[in-house]
Short mmCIF file of C-alpha atoms and ligand atoms in Angstrom, two decimals:
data_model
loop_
_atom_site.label_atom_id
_atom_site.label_comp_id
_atom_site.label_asym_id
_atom_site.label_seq_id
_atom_site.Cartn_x
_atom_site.Cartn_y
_atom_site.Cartn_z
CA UNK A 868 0.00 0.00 0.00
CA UNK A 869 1.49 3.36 -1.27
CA UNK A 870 2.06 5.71 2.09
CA UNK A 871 0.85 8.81 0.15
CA UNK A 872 -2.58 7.14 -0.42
CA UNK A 873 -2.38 5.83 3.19
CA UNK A 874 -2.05 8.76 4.78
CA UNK A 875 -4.24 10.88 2.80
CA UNK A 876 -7.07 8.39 3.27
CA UNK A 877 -6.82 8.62 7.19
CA UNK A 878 -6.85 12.48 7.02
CA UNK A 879 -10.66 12.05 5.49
CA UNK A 880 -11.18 10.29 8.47
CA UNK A 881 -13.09 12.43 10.69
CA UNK A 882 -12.86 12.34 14.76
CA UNK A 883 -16.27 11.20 15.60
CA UNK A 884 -16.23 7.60 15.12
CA UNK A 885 -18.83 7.53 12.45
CA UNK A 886 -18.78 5.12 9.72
CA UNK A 887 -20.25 8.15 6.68
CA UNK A 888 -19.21 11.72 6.70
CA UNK A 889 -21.90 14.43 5.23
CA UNK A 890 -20.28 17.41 4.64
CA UNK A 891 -23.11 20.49 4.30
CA UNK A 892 -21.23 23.71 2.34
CA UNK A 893 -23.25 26.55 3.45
CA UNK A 894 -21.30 28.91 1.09
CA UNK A 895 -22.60 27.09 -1.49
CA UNK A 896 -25.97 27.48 -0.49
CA UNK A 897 -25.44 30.88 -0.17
CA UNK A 898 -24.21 31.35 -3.82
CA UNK A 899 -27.27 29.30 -4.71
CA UNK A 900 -29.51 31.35 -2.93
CA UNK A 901 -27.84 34.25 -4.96
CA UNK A 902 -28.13 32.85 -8.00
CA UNK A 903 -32.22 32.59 -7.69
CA UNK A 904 -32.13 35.81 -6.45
CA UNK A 905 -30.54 37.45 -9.08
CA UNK A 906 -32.89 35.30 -11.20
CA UNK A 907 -36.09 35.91 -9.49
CA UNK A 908 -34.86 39.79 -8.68
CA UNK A 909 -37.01 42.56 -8.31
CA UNK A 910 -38.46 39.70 -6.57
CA UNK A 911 -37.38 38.59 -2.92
CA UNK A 912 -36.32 35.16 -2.65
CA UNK A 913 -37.89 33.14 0.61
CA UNK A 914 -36.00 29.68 2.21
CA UNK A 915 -38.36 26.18 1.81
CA UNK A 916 -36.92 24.70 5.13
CA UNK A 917 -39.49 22.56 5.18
CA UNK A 918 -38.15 18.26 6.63
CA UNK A 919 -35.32 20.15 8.37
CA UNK A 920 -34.48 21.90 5.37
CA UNK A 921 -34.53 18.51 3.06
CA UNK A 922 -32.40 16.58 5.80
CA UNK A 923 -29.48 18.81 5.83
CA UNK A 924 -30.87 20.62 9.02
CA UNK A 925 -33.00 23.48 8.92
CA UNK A 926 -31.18 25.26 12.45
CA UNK A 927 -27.90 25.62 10.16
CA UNK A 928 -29.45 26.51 6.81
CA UNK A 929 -31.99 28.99 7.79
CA UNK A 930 -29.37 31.02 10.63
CA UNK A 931 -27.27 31.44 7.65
CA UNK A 932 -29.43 32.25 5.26
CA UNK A 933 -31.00 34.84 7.87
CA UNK A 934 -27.24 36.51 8.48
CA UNK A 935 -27.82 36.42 4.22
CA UNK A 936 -29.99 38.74 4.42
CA UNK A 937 -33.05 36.29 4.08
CA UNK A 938 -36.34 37.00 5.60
CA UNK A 939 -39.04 34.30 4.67
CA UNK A 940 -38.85 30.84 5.63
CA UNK A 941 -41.54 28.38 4.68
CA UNK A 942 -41.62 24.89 6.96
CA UNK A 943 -44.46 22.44 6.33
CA UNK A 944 -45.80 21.49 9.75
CA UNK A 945 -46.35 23.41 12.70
CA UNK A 946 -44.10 21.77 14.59
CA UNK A 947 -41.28 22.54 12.95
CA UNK A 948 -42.15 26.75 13.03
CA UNK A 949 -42.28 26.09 16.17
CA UNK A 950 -38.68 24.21 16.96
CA UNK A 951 -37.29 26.75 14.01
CA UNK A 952 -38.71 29.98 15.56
CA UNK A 953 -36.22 30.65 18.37
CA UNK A 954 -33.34 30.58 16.24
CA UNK A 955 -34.52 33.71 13.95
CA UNK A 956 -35.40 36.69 15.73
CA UNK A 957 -39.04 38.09 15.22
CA UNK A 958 -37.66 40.15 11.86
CA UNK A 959 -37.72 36.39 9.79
CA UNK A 960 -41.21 35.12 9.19
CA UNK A 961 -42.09 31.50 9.65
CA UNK A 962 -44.80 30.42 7.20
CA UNK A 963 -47.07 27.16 7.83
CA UNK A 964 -47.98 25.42 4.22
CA UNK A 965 -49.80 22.92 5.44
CA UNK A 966 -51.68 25.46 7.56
CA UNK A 967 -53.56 25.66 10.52
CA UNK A 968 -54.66 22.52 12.36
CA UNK A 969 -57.34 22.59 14.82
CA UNK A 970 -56.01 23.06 18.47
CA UNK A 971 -52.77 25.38 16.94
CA UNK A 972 -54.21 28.94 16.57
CA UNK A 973 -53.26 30.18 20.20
CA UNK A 974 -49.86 28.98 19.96
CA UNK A 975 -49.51 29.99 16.55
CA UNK A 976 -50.62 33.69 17.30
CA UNK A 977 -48.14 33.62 20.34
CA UNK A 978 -44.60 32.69 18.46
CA UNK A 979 -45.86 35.33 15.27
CA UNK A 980 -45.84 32.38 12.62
CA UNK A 981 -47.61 33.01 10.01
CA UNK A 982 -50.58 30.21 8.44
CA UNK A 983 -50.94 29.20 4.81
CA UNK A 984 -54.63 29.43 5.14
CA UNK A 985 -55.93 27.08 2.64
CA UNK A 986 -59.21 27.05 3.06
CA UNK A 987 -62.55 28.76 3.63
CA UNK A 988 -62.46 26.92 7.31
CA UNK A 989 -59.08 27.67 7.55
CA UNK A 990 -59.65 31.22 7.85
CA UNK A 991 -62.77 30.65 9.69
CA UNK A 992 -60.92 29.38 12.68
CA UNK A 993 -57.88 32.33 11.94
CA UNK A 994 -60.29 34.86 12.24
CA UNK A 995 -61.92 33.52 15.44
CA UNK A 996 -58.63 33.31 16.65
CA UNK A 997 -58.30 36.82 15.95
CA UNK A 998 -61.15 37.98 17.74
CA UNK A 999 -60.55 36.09 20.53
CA UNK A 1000 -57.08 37.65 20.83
CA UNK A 1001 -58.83 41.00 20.16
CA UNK A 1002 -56.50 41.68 17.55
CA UNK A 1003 -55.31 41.11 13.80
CA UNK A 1004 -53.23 38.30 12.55
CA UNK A 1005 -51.31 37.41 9.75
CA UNK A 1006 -51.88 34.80 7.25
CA UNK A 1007 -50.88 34.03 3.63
CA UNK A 1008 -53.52 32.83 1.32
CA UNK A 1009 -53.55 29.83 -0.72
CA UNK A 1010 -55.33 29.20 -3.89
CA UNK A 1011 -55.42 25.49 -5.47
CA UNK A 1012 -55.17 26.47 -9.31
CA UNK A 1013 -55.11 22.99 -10.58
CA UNK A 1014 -52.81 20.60 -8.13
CA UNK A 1015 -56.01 19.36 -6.08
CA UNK A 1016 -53.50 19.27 -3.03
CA UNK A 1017 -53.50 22.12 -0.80
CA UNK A 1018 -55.75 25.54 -1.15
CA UNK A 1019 -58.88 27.36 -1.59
CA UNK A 1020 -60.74 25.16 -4.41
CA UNK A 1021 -61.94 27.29 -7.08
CA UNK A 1022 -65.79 26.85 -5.47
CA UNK A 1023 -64.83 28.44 -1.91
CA UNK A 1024 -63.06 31.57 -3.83
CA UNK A 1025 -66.44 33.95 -3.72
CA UNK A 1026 -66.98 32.70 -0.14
CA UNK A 1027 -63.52 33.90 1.09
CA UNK A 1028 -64.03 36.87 -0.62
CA UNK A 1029 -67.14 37.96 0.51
CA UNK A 1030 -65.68 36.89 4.73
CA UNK A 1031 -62.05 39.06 4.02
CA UNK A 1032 -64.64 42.06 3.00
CA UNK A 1033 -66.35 41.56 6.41
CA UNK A 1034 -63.98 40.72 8.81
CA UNK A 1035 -61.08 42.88 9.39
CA UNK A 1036 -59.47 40.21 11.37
CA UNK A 1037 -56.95 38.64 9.50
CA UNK A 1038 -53.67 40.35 7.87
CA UNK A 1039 -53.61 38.73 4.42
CA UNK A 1040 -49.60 39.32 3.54
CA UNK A 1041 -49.76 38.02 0.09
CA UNK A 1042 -51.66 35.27 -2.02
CA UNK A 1043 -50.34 32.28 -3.25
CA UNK A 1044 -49.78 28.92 -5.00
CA UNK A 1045 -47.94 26.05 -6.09
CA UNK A 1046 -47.03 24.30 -9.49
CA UNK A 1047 -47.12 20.44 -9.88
CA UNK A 1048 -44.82 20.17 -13.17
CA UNK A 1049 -42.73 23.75 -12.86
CA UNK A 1050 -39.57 20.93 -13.23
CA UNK A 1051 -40.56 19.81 -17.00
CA UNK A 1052 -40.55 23.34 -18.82
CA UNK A 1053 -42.47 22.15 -21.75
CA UNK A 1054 -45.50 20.98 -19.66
CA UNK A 1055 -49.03 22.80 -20.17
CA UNK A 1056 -50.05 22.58 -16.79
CA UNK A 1057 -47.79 25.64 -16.40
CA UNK A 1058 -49.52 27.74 -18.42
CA UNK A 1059 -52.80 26.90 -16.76
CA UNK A 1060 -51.84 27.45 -13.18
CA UNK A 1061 -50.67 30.70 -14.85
CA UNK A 1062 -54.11 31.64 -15.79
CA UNK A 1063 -55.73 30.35 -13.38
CA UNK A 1064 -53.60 32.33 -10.63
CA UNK A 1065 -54.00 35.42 -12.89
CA UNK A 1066 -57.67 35.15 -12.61
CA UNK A 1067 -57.45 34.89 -8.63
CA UNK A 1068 -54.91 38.06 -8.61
CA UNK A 1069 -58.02 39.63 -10.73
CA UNK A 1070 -60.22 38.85 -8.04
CA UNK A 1071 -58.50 39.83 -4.99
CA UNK A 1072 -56.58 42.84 -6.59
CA UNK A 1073 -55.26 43.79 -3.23
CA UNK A 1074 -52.60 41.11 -2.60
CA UNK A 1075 -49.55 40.41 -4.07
CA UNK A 1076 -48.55 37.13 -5.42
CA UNK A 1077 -46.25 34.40 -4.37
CA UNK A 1078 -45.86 31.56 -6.59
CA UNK A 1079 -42.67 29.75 -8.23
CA UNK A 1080 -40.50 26.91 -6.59
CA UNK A 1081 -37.35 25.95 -7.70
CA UNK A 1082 -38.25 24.90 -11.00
CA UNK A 1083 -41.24 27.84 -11.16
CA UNK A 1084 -37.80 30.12 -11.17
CA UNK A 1085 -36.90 29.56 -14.01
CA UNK A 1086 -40.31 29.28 -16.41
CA UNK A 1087 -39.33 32.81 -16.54
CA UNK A 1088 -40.36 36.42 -14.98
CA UNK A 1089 -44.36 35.89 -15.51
CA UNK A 1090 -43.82 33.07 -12.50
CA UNK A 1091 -42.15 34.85 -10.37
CA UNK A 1092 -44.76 37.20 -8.49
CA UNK A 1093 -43.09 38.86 -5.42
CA UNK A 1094 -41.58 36.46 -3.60
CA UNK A 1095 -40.41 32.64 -4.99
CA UNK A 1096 -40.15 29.72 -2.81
CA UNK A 1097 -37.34 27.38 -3.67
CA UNK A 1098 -36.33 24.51 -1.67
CA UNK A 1099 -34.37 21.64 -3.76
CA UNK A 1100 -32.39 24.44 -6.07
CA UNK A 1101 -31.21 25.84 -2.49
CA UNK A 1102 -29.53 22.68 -1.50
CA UNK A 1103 -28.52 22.00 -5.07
CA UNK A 1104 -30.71 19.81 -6.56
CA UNK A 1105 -31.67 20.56 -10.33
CA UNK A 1106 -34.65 22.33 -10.51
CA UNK A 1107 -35.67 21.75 -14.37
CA UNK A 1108 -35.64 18.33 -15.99
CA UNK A 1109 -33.23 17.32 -18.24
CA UNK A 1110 -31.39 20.79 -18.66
CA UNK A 1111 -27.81 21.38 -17.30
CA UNK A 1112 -28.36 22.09 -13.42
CA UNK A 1113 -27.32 25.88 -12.52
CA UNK A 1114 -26.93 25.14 -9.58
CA UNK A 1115 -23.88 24.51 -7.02
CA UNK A 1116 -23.88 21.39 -5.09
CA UNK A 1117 -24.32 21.75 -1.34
CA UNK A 1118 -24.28 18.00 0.12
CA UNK A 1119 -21.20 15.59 -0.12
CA UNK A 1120 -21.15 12.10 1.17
CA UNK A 1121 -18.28 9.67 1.77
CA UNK A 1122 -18.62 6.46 3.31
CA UNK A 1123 -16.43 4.48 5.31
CA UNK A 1124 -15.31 0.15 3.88
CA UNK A 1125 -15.66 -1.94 6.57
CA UNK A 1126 -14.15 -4.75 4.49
CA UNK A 1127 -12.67 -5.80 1.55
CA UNK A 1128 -12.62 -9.32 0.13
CA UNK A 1129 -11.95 -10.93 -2.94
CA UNK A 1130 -14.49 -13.93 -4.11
CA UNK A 1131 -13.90 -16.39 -6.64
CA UNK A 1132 -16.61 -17.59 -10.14
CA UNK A 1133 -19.49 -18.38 -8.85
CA UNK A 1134 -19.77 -16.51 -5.43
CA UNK A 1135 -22.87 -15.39 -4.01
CA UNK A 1136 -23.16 -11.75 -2.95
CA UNK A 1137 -25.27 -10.81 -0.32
CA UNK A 1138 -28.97 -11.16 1.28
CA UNK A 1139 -30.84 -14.23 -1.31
CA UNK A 1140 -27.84 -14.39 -3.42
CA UNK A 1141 -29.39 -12.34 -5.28
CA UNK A 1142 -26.33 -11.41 -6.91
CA UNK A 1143 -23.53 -14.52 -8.50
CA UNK A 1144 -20.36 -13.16 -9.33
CA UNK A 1145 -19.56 -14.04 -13.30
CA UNK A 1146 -15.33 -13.97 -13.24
CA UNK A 1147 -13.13 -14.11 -9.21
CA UNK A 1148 -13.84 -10.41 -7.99
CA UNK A 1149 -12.80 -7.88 -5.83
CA UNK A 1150 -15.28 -6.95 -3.12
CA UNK A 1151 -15.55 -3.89 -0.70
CA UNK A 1152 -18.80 -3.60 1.57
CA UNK A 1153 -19.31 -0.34 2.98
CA UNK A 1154 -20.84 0.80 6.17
CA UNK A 1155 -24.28 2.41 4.64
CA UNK A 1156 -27.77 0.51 3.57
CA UNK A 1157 -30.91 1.83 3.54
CA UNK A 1158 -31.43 2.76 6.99
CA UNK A 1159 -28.96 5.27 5.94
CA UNK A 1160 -31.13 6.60 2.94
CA UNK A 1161 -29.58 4.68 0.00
CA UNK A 1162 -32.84 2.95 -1.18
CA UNK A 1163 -32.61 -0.89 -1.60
CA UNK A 1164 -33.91 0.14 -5.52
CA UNK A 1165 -29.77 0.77 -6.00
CA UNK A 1166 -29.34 -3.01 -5.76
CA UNK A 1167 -27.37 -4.33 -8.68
CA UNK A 1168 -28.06 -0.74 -9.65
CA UNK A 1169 -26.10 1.88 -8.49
CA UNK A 1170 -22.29 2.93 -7.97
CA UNK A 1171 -20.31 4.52 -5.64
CA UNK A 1172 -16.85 6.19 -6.65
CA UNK A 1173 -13.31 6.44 -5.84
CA UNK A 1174 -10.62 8.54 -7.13
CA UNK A 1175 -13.65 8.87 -9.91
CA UNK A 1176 -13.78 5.58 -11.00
CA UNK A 1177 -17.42 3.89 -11.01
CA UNK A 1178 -17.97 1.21 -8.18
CA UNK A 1179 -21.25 -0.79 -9.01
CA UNK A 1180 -23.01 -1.93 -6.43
CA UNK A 1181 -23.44 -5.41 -5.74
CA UNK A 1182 -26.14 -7.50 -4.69
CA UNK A 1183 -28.74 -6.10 -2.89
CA UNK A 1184 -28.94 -3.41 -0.25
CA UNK A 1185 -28.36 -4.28 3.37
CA UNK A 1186 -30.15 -2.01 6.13
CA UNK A 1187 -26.35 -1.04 7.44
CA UNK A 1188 -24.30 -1.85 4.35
CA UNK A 1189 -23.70 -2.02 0.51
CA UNK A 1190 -21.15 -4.54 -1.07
CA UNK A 1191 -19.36 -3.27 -4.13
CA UNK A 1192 -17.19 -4.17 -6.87
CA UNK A 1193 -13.96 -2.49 -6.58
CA UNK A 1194 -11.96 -4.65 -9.39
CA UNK A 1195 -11.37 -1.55 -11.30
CA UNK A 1196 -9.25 -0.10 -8.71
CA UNK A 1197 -5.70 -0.17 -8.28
CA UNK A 1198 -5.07 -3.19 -5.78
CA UNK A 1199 -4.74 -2.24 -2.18
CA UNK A 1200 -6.33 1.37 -3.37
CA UNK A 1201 -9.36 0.67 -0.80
CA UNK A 1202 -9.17 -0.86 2.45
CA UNK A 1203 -10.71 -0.95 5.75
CA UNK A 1204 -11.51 2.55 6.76
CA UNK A 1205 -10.65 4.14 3.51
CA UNK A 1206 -13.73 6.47 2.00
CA UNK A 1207 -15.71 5.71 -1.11
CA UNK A 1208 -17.42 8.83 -2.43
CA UNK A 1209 -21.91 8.52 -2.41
CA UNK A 1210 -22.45 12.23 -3.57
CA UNK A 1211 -20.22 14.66 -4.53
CA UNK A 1212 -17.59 15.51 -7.41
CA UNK A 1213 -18.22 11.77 -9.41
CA UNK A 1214 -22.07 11.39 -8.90
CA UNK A 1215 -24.56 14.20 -7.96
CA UNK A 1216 -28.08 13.48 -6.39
CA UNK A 1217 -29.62 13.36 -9.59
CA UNK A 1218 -27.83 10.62 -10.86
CA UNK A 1219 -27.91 7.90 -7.36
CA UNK A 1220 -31.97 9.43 -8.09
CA UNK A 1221 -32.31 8.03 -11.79
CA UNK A 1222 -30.69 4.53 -10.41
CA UNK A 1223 -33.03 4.23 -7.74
CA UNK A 1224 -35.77 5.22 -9.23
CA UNK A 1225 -36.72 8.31 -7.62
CA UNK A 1226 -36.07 11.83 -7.51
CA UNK A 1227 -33.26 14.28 -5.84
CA UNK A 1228 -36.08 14.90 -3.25
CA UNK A 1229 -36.52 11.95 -1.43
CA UNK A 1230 -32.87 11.05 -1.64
CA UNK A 1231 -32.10 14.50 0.36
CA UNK A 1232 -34.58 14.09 2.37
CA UNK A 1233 -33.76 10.37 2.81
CA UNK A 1234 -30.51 10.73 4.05
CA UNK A 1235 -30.04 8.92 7.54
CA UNK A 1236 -29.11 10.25 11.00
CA UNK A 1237 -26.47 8.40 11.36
CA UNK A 1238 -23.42 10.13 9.19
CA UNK A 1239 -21.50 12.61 10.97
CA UNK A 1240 -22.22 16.08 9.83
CA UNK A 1241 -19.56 18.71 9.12
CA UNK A 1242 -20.90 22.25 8.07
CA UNK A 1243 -18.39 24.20 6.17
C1 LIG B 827 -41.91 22.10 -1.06
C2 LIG B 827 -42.56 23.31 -1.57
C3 LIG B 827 -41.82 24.32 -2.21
C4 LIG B 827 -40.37 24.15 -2.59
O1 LIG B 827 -40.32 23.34 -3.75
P1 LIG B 827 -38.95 23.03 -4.51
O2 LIG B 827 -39.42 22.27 -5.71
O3 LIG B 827 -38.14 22.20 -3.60
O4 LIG B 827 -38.32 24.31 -4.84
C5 LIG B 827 -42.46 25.50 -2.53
N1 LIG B 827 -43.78 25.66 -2.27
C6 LIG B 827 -44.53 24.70 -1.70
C7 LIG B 827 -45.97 24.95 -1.47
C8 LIG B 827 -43.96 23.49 -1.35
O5 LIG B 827 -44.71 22.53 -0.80
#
């Protein structure tokens, strides 16, 4: 074994006795979040922080997007506004998509965050909140202009107008709504939402608009309203299909081998033998599996890389480990505790997505507890 290799493999070794290393580079997401703000600007540019900020913790991402100058956050559950709202100070507003649940308006009014009211009894229970409290509260509006997930259905629209003309109670800061295909630019349900959103600005001609995600970014300025809302282009994910990504990656993962082996013709390679080995091979298993966020969909599937060179994985996927074929490497290249690269320089989340199957999402958001984390 060369000493130069040696040596420089035990540097990547990192004190905490974990067996995968996720390294987080907030300066890249920085210069992300620059990059869709000089895309979106005149428009502001808010933080989706929503599943701990797509697993890469939403404490650390939205402090330094806040000392960034940032000033909207959007989180998904209640529960997380809550756990995120002492670490911004009351300037940073902490928006609810999935709105207000029953039981949450008291607490909700106390810590200032701010509902995605997405319904006509949505607002119902804001503005008896309201009076209760004796005073006016905040909320953002949603309309549903053709996703059928969240928001006021077309059908409630003249309903919520006519209770916003009579009660004074709630503080609508802007209207807005969300696209199901912004990622595939040539889709027509674009245009559609489009419309359909332009119609609801017609109606309630005293809000602004908040609209584009990620991918609504960059359909160009007629998404963009006044504020966007991206969350996977922030942590680097692509946000348009099949186009060159703009954006910078944020997440790197290297994993530790926890053995190395080599197996003759014939050898049977891991849980049902699922996998028989075709010519004698050399083996490496390495300390992640799905409990670790690498879907068993990568088995016989996917790679991992070293020095750049492609690492197939072999057999299927073990909850703690993944065995794969490092024949192409120099001998004695890998060994026990050396690093094999899951994300970063050699394959981005987009492609370990394709071979499983799924998209950059739920492989971000995927990614297990147990790596040791290393903000830069
Ligand atoms: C998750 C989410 C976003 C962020 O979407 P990305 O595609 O990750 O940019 C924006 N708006 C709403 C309503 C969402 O649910």
């Amino acid at each position: 074994m060369d000493g130069a290799v040696r040596e420089n493999t035990h540097q990547r070794v990192k004190k905490g006795g974990a067996s995968g290393y996720l390294t987080i580079d907030l300066t890249a997401l920085v210069r992300n979040y620059d990059r869709l703000a000089a895309e979106t600007a005149p428009a502001r540019v808010a933080a989706v922080v929503k599943a701990d900020a797509y697993g890469l913790g939403a404490n650390r991402v939205a402090a330094r997007l806040y000392a960034h100058g940032c000033r909207h956050f959007f989180v998904a559950q209640f529960a997380e506004a809550l756990s995120l709202r002492p670490q911004l100070t009351r300037d940073a507003t902490i928006f609810v998509l999935n709105g207000l649940q029953p039981g949450n308006e008291l607490a909700c009014a106390d810590e200032g965050i701010v509902p995605v009211i997405n319904s006509l009894e949505q607002l119902q229970q804001w503005a008896g909140a309201a009076v209760n409290l004796n005073r006016r509260l905040p909320a953002v509006l949603q309309f549903d202009t053709g996703m059928s997930r969240l928001g006021v259905p077309p059908q409630e629209r003249s309903a919520v107008a006519a209770m916003l003309r009579t009660c004074g109670m709630v503080d609508i800061q802007f209207v807005m709504s969300h696209l199901a295909s912004a990622d595939e630019t040539l889709s027509e349900q674009n245009g559609s939402q489009l419309a359909e959103l332009r119609r609801i600005a017609a109606e309630f001609p005293e809000f602004e608009v908040c609209f584009a995600n990620s991918g609504g970014i960059f359909l160009g300025e007629a998404y963009h309203g006044v504020l966007a809302r991206p969350g996977i282009a922030l942590y680097g994910g692509a946000p348009t299909d099949g186009r060159p990504n703009p954006m910078e990656p944020v997440v790197k993962l290297d994993v530790a081998v926890v053995q190395t082996r080599t197996v003759p013709a014939g050898a049977l390679v891991g849980y049902g033998g699922a996998h028989i080995v075709v010519a004698e091979t050399r083996l490496a298993t390495i300390a992640a599996g799905y409990a670790d966020g690498l879907p068993r969909s990568l088995s016989d599937r996917g790679a991992v890389y070293c020095d750049g060179i492609r690492l197939p994985i072999v057999g299927r996927v073990s909850m703690d480990s993944i065995t794969v074929d490092i024949s192409s490497l120099p001998e004695g290249r890998l060994h026990l505790g050396g690093l094999v690269e899951v994300l970063g320089s050699s394959q981005t989340l987009e492609d370990i997505a394709r071979d499983a199957g799924t998209i950059s999402y739920e492989i971000l958001t995927g990614l297990g507890h147990r790596y040791e984390r290393q903000y830069r």
